[in-house]
PDB file of C-alpha atoms and ligand atoms in Angstrom:
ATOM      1  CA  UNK A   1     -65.528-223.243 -42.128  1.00 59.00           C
ATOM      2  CA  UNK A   2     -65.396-226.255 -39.988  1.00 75.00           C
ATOM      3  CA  UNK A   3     -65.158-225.277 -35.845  1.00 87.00           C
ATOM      4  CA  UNK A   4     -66.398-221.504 -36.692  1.00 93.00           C
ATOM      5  CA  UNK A   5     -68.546-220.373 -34.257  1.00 96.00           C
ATOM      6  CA  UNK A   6     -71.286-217.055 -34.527  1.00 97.00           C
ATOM      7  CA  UNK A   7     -72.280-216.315 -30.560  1.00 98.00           C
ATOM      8  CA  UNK A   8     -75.549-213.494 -30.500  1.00 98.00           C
ATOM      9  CA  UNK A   9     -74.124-210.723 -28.591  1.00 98.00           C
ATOM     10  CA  UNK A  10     -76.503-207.940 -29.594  1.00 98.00           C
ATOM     11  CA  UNK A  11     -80.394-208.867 -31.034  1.00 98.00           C
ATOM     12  CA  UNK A  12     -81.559-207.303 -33.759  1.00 98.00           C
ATOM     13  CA  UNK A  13     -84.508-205.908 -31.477  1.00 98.00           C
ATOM     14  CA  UNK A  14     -82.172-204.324 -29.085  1.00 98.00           C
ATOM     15  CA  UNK A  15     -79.958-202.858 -32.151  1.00 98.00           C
ATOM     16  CA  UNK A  16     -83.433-201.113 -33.442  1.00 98.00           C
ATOM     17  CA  UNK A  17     -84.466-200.023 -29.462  1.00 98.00           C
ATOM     18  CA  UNK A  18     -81.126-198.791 -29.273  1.00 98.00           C
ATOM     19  CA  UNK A  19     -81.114-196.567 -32.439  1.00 98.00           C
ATOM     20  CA  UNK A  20     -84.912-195.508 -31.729  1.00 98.00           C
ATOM     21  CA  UNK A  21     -82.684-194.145 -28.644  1.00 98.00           C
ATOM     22  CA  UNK A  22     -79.913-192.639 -30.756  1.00 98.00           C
ATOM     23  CA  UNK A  23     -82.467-190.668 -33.042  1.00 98.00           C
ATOM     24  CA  UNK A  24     -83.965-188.962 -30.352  1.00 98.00           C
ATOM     25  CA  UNK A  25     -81.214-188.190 -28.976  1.00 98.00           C
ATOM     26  CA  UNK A  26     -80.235-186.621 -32.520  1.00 98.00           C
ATOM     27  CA  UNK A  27     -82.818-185.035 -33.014  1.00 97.00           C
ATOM     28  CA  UNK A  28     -83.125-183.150 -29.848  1.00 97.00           C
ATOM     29  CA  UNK A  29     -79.341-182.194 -30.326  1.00 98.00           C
ATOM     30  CA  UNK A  30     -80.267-180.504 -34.032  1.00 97.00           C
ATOM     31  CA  UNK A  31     -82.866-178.419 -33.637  1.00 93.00           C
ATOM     32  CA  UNK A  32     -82.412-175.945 -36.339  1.00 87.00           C
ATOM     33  CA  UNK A  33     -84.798-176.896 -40.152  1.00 89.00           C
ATOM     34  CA  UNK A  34     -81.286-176.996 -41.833  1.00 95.00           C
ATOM     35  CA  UNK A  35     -80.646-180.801 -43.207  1.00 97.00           C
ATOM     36  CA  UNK A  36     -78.729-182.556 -41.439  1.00 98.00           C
ATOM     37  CA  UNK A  37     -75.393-184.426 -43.746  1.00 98.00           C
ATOM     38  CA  UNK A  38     -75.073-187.942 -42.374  1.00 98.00           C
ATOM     39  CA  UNK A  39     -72.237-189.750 -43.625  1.00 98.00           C
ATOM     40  CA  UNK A  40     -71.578-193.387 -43.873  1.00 98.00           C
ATOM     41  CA  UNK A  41     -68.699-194.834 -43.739  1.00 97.00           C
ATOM     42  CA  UNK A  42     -68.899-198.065 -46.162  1.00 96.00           C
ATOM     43  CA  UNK A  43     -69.908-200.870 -46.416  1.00 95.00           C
ATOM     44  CA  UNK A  44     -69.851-201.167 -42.725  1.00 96.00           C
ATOM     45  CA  UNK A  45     -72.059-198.939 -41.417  1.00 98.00           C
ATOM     46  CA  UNK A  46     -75.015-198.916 -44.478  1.00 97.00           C
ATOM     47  CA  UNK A  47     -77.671-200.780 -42.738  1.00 98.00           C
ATOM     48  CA  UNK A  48     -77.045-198.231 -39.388  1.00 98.00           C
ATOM     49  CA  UNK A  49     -77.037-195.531 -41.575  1.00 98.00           C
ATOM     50  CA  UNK A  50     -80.367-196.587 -43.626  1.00 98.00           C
ATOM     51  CA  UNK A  51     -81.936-197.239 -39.757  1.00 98.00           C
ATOM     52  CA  UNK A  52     -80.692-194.241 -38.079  1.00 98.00           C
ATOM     53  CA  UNK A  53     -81.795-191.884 -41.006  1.00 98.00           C
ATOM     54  CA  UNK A  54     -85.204-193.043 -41.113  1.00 98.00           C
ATOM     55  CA  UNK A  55     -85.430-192.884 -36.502  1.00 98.00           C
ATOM     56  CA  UNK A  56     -85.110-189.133 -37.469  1.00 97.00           C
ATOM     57  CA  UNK A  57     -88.214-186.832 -38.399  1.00 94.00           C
ATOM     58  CA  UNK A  58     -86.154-183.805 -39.173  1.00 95.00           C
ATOM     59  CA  UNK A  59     -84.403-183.450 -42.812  1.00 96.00           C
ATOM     60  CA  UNK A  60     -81.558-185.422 -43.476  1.00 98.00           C
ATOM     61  CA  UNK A  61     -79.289-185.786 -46.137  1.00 98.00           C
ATOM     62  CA  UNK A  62     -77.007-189.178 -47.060  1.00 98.00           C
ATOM     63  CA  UNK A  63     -73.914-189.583 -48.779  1.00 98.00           C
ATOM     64  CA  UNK A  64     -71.048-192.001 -48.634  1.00 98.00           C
ATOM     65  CA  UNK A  65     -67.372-192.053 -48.236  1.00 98.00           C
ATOM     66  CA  UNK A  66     -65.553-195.148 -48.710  1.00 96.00           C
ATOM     67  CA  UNK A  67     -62.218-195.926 -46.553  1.00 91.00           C
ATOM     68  CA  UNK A  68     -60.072-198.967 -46.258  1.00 81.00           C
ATOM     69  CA  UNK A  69     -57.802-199.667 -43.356  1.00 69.00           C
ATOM     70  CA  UNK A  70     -58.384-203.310 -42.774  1.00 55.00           C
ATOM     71  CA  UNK A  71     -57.363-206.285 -44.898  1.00 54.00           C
ATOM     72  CA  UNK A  72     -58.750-209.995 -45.062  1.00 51.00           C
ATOM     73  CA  UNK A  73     -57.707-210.191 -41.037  1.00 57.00           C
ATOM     74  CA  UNK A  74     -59.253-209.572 -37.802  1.00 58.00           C
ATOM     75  CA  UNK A  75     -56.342-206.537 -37.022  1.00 58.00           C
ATOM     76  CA  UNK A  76     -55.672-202.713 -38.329  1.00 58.00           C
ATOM     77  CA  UNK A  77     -53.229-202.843 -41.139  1.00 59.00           C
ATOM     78  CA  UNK A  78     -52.498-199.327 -39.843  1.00 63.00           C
ATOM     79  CA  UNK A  79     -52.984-197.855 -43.430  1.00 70.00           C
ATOM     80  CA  UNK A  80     -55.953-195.888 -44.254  1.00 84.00           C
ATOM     81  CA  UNK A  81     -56.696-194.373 -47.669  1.00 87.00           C
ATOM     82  CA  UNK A  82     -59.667-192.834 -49.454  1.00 92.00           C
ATOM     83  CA  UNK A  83     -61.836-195.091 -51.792  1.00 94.00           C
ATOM     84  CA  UNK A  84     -64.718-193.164 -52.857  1.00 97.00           C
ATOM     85  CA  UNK A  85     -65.241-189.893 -51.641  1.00 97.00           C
ATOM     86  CA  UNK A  86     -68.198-187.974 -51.005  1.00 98.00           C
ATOM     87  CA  UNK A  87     -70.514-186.833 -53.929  1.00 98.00           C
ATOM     88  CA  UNK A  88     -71.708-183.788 -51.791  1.00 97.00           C
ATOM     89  CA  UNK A  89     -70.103-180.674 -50.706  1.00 98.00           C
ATOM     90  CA  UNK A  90     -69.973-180.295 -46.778  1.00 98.00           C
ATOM     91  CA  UNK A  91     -69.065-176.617 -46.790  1.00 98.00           C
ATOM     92  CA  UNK A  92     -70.928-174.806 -44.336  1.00 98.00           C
ATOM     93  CA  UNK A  93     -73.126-177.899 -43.204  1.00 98.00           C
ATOM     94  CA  UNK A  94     -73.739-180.237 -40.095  1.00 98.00           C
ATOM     95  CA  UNK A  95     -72.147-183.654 -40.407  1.00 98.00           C
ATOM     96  CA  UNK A  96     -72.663-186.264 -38.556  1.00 98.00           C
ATOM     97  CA  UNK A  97     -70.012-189.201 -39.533  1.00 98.00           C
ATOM     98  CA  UNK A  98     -71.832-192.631 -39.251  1.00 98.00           C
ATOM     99  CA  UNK A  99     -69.478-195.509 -38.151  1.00 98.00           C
ATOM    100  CA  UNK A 100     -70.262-199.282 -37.623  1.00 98.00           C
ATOM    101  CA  UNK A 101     -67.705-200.052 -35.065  1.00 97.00           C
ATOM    102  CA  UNK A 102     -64.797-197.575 -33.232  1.00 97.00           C
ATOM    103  CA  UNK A 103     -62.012-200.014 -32.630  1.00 95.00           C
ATOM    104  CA  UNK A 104     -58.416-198.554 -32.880  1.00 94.00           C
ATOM    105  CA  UNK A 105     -59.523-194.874 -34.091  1.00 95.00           C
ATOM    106  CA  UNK A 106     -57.176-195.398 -36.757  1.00 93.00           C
ATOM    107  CA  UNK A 107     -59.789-195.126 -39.670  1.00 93.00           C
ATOM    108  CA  UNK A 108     -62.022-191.868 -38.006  1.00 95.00           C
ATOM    109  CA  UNK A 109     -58.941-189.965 -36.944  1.00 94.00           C
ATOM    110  CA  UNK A 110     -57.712-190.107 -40.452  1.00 93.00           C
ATOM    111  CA  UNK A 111     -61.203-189.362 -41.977  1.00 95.00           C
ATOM    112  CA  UNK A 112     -61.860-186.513 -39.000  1.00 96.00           C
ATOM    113  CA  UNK A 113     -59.221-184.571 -40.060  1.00 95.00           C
ATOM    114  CA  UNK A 114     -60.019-184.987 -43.755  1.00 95.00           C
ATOM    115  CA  UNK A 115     -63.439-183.737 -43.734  1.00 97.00           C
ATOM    116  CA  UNK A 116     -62.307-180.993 -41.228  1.00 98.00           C
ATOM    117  CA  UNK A 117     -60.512-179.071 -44.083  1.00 97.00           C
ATOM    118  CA  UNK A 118     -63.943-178.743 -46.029  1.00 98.00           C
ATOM    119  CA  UNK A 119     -65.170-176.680 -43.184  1.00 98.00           C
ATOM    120  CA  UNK A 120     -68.186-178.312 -42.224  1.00 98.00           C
ATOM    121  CA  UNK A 121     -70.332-175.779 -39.998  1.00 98.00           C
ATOM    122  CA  UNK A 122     -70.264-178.839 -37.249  1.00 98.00           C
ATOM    123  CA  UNK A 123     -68.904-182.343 -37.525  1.00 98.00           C
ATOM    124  CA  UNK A 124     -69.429-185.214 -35.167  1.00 98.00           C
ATOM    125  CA  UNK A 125     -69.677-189.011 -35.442  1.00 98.00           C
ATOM    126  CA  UNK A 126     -72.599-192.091 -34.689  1.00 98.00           C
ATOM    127  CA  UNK A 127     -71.047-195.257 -33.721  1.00 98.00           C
ATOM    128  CA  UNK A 128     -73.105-198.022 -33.022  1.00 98.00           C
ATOM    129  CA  UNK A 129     -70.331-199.974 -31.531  1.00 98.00           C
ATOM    130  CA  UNK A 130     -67.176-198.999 -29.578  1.00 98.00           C
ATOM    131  CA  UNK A 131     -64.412-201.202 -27.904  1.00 96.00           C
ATOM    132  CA  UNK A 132     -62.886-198.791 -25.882  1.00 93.00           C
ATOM    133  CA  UNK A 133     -59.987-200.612 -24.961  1.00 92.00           C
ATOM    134  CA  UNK A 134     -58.536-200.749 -27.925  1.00 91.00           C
ATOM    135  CA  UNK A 135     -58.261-197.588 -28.788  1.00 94.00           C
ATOM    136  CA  UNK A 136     -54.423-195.778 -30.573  1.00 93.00           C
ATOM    137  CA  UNK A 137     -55.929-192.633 -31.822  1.00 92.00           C
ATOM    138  CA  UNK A 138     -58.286-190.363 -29.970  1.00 92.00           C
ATOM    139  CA  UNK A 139     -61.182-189.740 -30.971  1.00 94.00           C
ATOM    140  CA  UNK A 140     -64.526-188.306 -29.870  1.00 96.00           C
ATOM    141  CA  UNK A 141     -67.590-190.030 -30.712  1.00 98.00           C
ATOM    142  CA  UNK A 142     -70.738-187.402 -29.820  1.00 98.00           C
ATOM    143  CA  UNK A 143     -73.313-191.122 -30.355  1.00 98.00           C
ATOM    144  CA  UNK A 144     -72.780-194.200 -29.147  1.00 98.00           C
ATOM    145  CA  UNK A 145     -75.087-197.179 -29.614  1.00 98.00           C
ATOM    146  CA  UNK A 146     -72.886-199.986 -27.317  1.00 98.00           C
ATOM    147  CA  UNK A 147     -69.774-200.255 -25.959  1.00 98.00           C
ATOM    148  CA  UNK A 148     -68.426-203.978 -26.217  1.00 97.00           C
ATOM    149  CA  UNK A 149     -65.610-205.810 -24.621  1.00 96.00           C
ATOM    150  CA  UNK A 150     -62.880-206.599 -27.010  1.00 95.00           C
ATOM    151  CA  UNK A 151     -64.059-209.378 -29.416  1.00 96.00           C
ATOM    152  CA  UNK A 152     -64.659-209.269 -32.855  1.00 97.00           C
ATOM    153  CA  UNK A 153     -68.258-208.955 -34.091  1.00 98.00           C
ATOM    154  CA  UNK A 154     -70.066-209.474 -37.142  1.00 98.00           C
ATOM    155  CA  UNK A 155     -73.780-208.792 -38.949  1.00 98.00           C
ATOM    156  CA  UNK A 156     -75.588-205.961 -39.275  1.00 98.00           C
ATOM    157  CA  UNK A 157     -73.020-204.779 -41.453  1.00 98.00           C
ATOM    158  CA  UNK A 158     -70.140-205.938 -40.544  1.00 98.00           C
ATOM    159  CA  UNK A 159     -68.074-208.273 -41.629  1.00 97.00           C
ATOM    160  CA  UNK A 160     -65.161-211.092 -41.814  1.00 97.00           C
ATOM    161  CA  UNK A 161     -63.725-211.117 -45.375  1.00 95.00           C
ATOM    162  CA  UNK A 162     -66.708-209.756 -46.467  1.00 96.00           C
ATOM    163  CA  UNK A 163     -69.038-212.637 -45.133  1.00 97.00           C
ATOM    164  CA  UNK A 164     -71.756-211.793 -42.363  1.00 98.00           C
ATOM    165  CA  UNK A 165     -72.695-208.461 -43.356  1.00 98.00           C
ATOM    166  CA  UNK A 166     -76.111-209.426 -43.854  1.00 98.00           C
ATOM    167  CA  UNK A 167     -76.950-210.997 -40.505  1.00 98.00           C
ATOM    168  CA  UNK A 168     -79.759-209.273 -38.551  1.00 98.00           C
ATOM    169  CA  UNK A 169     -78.088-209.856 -35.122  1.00 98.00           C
ATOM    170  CA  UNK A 170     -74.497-208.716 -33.699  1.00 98.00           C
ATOM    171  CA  UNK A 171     -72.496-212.330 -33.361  1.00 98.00           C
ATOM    172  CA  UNK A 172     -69.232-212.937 -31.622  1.00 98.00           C
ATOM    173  CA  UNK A 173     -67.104-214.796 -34.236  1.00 97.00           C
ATOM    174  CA  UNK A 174     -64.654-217.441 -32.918  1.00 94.00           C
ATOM    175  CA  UNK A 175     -62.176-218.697 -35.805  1.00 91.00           C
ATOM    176  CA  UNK A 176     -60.712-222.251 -35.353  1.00 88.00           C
ATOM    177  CA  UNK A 177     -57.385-222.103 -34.193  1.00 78.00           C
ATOM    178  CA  UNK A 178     -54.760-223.116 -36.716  1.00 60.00           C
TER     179      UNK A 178
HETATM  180  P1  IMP B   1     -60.315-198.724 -36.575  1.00 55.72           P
HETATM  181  O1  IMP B   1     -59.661-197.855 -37.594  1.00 55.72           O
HETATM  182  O2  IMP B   1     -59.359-199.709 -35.966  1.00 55.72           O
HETATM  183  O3  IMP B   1     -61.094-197.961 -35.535  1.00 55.72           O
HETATM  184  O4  IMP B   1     -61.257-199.693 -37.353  1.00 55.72           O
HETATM  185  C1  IMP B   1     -62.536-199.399 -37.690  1.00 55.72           C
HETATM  186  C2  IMP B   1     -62.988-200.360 -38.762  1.00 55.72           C
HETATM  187  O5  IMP B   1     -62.450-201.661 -38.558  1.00 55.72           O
HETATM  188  C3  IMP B   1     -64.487-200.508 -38.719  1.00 55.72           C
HETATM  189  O6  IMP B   1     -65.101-199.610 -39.586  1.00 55.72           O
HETATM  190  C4  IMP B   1     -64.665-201.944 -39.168  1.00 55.72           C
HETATM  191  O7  IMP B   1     -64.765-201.975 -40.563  1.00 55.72           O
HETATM  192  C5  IMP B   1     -63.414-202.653 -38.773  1.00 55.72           C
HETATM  193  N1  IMP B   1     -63.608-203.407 -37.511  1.00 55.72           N
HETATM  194  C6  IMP B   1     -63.110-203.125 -36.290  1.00 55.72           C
HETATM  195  N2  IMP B   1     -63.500-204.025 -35.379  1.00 55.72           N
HETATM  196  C7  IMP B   1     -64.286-204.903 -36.039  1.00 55.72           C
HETATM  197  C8  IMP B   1     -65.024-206.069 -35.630  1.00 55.72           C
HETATM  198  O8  IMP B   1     -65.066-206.497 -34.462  1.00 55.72           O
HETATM  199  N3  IMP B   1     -65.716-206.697 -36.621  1.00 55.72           N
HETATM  200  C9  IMP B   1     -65.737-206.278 -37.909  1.00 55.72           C
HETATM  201  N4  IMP B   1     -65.074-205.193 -38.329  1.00 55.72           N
HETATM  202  C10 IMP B   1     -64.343-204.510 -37.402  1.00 55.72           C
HETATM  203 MG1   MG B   2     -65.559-200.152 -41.603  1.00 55.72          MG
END
């Protein structure tokens, strides 16, 4: 689109430094030989996900759940539902949620408290992006890979309308105004 702009705000070298960071980090917190359930949330967070999984040396598991709270915009809708859910059971296990970006909380406070009711042995979340200040729900995230100011970002998995996803660097995207 004419007058879009994509502004690098993250490289992809200091995304992969950053999760080298994270792993360790994971790793030192899970010290036990029982696999470890990571759980992407898609389509967002798949290339995190496929990065973070492999920064760890101890077993791992993968799965995916699939939520939607955002339409074609830049804002929360405020609705959340369920579009794929897990193929695994998480009885009994340590989960670690993986999340592309926390921005209102809307989307992990809704899937927190679903996956709470399978009884998990532990449950926490990876975020490789949080904007703080525009947080509604709480919500406690155990990993964090940056905390950004409040613009909206795309690549490395995530997207505008489903464009971007594929870019190996975090951008800024600026929209003409209409
Ligand atoms: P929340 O429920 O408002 O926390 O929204 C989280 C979801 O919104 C993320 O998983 C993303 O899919 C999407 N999202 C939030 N901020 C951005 C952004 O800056 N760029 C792209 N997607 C975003
Ligand atoms: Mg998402």
């Amino acid at each position: 689109m004419t007058g879009t702009t994509l502004e690098v705000l993250l490289t992809e070298e200091q995304i992969q430094e950053r999760i080298r960071e994270l792993g360790a980090q994971i790793e030192a917190d899970y010290p036990g030989g029982e696999p470890l359930y990571l759980v992407g949330i898609l389509k967002g967070a798949c290339f995190f996900l496929a990065d973070l999984a492999r920064a760890l040396k101890r077993s791992a598991r993968i799965d995916f759940i699939g939520i939607s709270s955002y339409g074609k915009g830049t804002t929360t809708s405020g609705e959340v539902k369920l579009t794929k859910d897990l193929d695994m059971s998480i009885e009994g296990v340590d989960v670690l949620v993986v999340e592309d970006i926390v921005d209102s909380g809307v989307t992990l406070n809704y899937l927190l408290h679903v996956l709470m009711q399978r009884k998990p042995r532990s449950l926490r979340v990876a975020a490789l992006l949080d904007k703080p200040e525009r947080r509604l729900r709480p919500v406690e995230v155990a990993y964090v890979g940056f905390r950004i100011p409040d613009r909206f970002v795309v690549g490395y998995g995530l997207d505008y309308a489903e464009d971007y996803r594929n870019l190996r660097d975090i951008c800024v995207l600026e929209l003409p105004s209409v």
